[in-house]
Structures are given as C-alpha cells and as structure tokens.
PDB file of C-alpha atoms and ligand atoms in Angstrom:
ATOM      1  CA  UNK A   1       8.933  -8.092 -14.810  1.00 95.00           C
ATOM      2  CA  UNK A   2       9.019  -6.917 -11.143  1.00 98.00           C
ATOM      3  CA  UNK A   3       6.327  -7.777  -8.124  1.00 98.00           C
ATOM      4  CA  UNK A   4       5.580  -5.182  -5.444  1.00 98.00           C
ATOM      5  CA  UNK A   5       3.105  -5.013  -2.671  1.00 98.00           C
ATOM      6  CA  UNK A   6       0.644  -2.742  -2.506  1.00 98.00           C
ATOM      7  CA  UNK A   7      -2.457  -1.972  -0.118  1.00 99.00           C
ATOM      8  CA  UNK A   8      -5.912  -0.280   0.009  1.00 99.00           C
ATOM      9  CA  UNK A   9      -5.467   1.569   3.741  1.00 98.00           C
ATOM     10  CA  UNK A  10      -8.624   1.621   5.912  1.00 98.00           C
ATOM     11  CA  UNK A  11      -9.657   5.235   4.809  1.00 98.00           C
ATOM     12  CA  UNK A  12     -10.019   4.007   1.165  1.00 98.00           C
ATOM     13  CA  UNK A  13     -11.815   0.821   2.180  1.00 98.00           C
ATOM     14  CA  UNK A  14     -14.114   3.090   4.503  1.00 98.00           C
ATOM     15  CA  UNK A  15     -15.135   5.489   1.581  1.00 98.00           C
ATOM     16  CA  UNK A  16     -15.908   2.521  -0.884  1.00 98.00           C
ATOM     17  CA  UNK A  17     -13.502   3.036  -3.652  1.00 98.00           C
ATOM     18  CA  UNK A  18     -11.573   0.126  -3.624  1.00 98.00           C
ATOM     19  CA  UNK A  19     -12.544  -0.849  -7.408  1.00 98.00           C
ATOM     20  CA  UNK A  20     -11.851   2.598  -8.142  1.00 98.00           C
ATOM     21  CA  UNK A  21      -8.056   1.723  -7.068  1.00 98.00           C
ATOM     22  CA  UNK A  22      -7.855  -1.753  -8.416  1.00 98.00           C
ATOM     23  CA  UNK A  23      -8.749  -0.122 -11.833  1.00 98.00           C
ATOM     24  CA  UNK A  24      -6.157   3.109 -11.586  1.00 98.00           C
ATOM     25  CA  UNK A  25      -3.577  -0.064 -11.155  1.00 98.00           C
ATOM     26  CA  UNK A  26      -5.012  -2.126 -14.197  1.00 98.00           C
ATOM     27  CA  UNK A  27      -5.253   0.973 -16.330  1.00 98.00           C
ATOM     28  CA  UNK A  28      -1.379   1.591 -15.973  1.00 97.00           C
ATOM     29  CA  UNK A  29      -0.586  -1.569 -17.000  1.00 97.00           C
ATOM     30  CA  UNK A  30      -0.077  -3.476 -13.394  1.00 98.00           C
ATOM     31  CA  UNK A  31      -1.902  -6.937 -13.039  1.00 98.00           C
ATOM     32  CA  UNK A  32      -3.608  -7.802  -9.436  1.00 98.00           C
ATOM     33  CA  UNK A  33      -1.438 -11.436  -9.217  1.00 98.00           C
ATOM     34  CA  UNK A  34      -2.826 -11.541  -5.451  1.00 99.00           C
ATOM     35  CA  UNK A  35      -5.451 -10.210  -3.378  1.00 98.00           C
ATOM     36  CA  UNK A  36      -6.397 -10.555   0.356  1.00 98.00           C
ATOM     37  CA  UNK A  37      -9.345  -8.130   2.793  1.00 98.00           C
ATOM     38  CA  UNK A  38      -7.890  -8.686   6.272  1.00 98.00           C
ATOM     39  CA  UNK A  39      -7.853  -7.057   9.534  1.00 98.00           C
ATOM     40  CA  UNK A  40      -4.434  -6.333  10.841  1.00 98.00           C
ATOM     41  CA  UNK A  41      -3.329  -6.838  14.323  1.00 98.00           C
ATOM     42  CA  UNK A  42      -1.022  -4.332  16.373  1.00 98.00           C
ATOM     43  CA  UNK A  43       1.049  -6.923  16.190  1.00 98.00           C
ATOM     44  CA  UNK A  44       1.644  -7.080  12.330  1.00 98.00           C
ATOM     45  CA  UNK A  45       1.375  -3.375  11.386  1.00 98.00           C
ATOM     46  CA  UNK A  46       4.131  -2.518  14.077  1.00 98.00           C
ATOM     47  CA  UNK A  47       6.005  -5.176  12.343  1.00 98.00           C
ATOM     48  CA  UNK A  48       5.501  -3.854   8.782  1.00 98.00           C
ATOM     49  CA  UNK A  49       6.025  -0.506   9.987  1.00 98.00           C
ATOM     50  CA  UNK A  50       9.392  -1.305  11.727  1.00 97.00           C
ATOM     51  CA  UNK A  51      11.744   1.146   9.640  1.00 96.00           C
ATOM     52  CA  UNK A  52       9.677   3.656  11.161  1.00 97.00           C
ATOM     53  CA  UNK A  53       9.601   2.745  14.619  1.00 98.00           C
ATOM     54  CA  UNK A  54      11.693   6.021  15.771  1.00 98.00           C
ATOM     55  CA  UNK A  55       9.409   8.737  13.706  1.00 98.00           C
ATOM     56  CA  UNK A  56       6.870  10.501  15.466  1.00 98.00           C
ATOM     57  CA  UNK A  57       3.698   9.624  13.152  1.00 98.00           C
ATOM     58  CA  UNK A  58       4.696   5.541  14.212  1.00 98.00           C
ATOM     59  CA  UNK A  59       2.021   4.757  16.999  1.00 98.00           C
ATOM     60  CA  UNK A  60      -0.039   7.082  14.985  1.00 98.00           C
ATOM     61  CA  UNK A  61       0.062   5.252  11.590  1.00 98.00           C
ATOM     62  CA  UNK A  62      -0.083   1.920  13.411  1.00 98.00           C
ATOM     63  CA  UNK A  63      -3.253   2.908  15.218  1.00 98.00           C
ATOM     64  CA  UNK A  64      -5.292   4.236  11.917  1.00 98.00           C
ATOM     65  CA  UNK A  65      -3.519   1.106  10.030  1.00 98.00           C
ATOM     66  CA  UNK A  66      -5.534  -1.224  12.551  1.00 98.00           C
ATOM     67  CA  UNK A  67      -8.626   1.069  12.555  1.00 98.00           C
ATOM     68  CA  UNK A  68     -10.569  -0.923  10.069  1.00 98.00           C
ATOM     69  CA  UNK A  69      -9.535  -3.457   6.848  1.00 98.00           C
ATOM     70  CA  UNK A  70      -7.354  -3.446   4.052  1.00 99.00           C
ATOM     71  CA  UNK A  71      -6.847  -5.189   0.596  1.00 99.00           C
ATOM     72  CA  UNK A  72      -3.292  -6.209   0.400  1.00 99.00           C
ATOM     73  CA  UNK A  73      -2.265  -6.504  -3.469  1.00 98.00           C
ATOM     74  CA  UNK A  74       0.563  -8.282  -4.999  1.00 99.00           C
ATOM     75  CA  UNK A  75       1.187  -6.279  -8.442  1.00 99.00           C
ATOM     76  CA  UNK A  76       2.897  -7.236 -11.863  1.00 98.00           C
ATOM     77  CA  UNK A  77       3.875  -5.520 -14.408  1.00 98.00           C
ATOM     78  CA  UNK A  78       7.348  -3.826 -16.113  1.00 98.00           C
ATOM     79  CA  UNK A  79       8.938  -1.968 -13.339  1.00 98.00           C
ATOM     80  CA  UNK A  80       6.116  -2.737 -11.034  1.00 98.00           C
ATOM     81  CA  UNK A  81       7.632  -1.022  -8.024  1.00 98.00           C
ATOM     82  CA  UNK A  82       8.371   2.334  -9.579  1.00 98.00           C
ATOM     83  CA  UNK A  83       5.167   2.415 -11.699  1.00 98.00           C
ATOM     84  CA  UNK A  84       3.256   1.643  -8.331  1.00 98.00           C
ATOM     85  CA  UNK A  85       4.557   4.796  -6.634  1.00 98.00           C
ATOM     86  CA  UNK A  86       3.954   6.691  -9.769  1.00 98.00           C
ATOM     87  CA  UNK A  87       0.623   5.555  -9.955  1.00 98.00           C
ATOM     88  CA  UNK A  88       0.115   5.978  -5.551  1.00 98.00           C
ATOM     89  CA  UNK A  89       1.615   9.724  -5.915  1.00 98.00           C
ATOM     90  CA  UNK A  90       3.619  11.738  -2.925  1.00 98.00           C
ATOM     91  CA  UNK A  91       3.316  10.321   0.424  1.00 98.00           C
ATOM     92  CA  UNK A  92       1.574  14.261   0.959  1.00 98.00           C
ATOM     93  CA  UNK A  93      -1.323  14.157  -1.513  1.00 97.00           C
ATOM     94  CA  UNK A  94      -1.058  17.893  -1.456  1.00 97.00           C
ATOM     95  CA  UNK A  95       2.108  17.290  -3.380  1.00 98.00           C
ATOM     96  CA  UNK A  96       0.834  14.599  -5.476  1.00 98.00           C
ATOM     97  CA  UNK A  97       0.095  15.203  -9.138  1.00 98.00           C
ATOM     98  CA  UNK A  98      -3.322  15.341 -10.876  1.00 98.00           C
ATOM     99  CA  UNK A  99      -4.308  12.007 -11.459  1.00 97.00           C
ATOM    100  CA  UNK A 100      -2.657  10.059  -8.680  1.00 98.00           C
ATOM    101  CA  UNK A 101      -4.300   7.627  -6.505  1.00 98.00           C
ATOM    102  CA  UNK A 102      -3.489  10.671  -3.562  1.00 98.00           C
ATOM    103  CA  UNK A 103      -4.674  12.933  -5.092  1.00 98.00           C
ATOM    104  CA  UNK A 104      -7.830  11.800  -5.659  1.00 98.00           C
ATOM    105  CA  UNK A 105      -8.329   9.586  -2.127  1.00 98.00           C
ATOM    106  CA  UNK A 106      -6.177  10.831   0.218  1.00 98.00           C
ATOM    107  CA  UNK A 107      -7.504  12.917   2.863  1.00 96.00           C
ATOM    108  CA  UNK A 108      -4.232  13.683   5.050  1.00 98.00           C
ATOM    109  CA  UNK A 109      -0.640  12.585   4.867  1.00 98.00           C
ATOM    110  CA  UNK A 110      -1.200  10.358   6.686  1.00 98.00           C
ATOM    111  CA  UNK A 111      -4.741   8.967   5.958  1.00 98.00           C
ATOM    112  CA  UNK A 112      -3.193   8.400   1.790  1.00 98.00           C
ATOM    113  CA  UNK A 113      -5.598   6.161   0.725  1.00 98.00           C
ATOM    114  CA  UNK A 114      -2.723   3.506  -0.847  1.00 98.00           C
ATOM    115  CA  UNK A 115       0.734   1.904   0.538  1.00 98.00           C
ATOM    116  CA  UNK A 116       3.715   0.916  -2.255  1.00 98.00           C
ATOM    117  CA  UNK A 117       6.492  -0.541  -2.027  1.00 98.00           C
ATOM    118  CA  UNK A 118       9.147   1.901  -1.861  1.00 98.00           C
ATOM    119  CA  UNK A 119      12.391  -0.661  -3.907  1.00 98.00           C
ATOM    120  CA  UNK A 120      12.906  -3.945  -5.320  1.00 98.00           C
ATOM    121  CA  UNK A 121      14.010  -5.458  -2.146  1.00 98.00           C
ATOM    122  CA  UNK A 122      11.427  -4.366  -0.487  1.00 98.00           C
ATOM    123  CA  UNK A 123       8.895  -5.574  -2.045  1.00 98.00           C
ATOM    124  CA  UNK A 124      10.236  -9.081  -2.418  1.00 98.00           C
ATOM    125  CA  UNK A 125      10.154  -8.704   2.032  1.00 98.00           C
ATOM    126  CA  UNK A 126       6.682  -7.117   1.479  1.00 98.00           C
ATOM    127  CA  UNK A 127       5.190  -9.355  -0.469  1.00 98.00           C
ATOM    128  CA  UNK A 128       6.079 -12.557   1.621  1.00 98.00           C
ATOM    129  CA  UNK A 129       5.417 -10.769   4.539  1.00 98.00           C
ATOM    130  CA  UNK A 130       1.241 -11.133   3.216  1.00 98.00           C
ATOM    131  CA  UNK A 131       1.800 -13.641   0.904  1.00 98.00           C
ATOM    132  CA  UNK A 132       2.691 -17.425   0.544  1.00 98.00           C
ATOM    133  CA  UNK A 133       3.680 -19.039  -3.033  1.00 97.00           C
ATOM    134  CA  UNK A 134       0.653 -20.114  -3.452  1.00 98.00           C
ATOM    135  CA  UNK A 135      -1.304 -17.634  -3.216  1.00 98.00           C
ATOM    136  CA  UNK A 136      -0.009 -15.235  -5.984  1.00 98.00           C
ATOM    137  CA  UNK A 137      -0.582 -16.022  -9.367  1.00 98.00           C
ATOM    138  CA  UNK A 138       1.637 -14.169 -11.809  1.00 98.00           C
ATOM    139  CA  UNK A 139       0.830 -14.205 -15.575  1.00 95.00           C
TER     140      UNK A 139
HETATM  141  P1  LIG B   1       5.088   6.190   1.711  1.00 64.92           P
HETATM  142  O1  LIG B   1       3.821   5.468   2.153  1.00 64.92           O
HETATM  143  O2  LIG B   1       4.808   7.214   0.643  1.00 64.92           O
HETATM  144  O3  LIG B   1       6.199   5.247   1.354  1.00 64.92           O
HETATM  145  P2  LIG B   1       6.491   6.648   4.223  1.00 64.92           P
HETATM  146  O4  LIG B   1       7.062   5.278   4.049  1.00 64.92           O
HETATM  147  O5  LIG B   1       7.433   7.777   4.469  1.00 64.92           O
HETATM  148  O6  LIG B   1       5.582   7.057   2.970  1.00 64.92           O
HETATM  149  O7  LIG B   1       5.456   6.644   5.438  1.00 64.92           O
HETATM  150  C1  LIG B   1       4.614   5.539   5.660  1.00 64.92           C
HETATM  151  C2  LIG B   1       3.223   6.059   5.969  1.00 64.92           C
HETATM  152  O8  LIG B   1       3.255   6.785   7.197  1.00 64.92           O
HETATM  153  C3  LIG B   1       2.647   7.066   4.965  1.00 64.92           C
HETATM  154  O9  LIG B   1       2.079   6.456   3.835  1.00 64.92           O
HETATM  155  C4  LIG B   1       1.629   7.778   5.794  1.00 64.92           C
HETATM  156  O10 LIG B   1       0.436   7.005   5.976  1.00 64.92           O
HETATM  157  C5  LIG B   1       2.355   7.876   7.144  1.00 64.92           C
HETATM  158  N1  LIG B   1       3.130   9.114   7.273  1.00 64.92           N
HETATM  159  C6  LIG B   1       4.264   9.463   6.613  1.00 64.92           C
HETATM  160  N2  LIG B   1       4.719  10.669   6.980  1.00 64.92           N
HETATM  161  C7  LIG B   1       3.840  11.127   7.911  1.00 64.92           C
HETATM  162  C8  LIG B   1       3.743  12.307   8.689  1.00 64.92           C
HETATM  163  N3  LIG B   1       4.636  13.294   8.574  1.00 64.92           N
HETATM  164  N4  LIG B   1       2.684  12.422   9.544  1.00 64.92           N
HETATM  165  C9  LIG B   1       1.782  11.445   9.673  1.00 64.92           C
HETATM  166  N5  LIG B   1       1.813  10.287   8.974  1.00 64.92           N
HETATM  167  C10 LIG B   1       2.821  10.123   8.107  1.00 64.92           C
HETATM  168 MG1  LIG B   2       7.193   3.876   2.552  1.00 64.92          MG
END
C-alpha cells in the first residue's frame, strides 16, 4: 500500500466538479484517507513548487495556484502514486488519454484540473507538507 498527495487545482474547484474527481479516484480503486479546502498563500505554493523555481511557467503556476481554493487529498490504494498519475493523465491534456481526469477537466497545460505526486518520495514530502498524523486516516 502506498500514500500520495493529490489536489483539486482552482480551475476544477471553479467549474464545480470536484465530486466528479473524488469519484474518478474512488472508481480506480484509491481511497480519500484525507481531505482539506484551503486557500494557499504565495508563500506555500512557491514552496511546493520549489523544483520548479528556474522554469519559465513558475510565477505563472504560482499565481493561478493562489487564484482561488483547492482540495488537497491524501490517497490510498496499491501503487497509489503511479495509479494517481494514471488516473490525472499527461501534464498536456492534449496528450492525455480518453478517460483521464485531463482530459476531461483540463483546459490548458497549465490550468490541468488535478496535481499528483510524481514518486514515492515525493509523496511521503507531499503529503506532510498538507498533512499532520492526525489528520489522515488510512484503512
Ligand atoms: P505534473 O503536474 O504533471 O507533474 P509538472 O510537475 O511538470 O507536471 O508541472 C507542474 C505544473 O506546472 C503542471 O501541472 C502545470 O499546472 C504547470 N505546467 C507544467 N508545464 C507547463 C508549461 N509548459 N506551461 C505552463 N504551465 C506548465
Ligand atoms: Mg509534477
């Protein structure tokens, strides 16, 4: 059993289909083991964003990131982090496959609807980085 972080980005939370998303998750198999709606600072998404400080989307992504709420998730499941992206699609939703959370949400590359964890490691950091012990509830 893995855990990986995922969250509903402020242009999925802004077109209302955040149960629509909980349930592509659930329907693969993943269980919702923690759940927050919060509004992040500059601050935090420049922090969760660090690796890429250096592209040229970063003040970009960090701006629409901090445009409205998200739903951070904490997921379960076998081979949560991988099944995650699988579920998410391609970063580009005009190269994600039919059926993907992209595909279906996204409206740019980088207005994608969903963030996943992209390895193991990571989402251990992720996770913590939203989440204390108790507040995720595996089962
Ligand atoms: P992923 O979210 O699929 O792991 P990355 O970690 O590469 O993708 O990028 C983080 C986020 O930055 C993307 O989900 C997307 O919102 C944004 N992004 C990535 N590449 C671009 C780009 N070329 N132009 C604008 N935004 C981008
Ligand atoms: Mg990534």
């Amino acid at each position: 059993m893995q855990q990986t972080l995922s969250i509903i980005k402020p242009d999925a939370i802004e077109k209302n289909v955040i149960g629509k998303i909980l349930a592509r998750f659930e329907e693969n198999g993943l269980k919702i083991i923690a759940a927050k709606m919060l509004h992040l600072t500059e601050e935090k998404a420049k922090k969760f964003y660090m690796v890429h400080k250096e592209k040229p989307f970063y003040m970009d992504l960090v701006k629409f990131m901090t445009s409205g709420p998200v739903l951070v998730l904490a997921l379960q499941g076998k081979e949560a982090v991988k099944k995650c992206r699988e579920i998410m699609g391609a970063t580009n939703f005009k190269d994600a496959k039919e059926g993907t959370i992209r595909k279906d949400f996204a409206s740019s590359i980088e207005r994608n609807a969903v963030h996943g964890s992209d390895s193991l490691e990571n989402a251990k950091i992720e996770v913590s980085f939203f989440f204390n012990n108790n507040e995720i509830f595996p089962r």
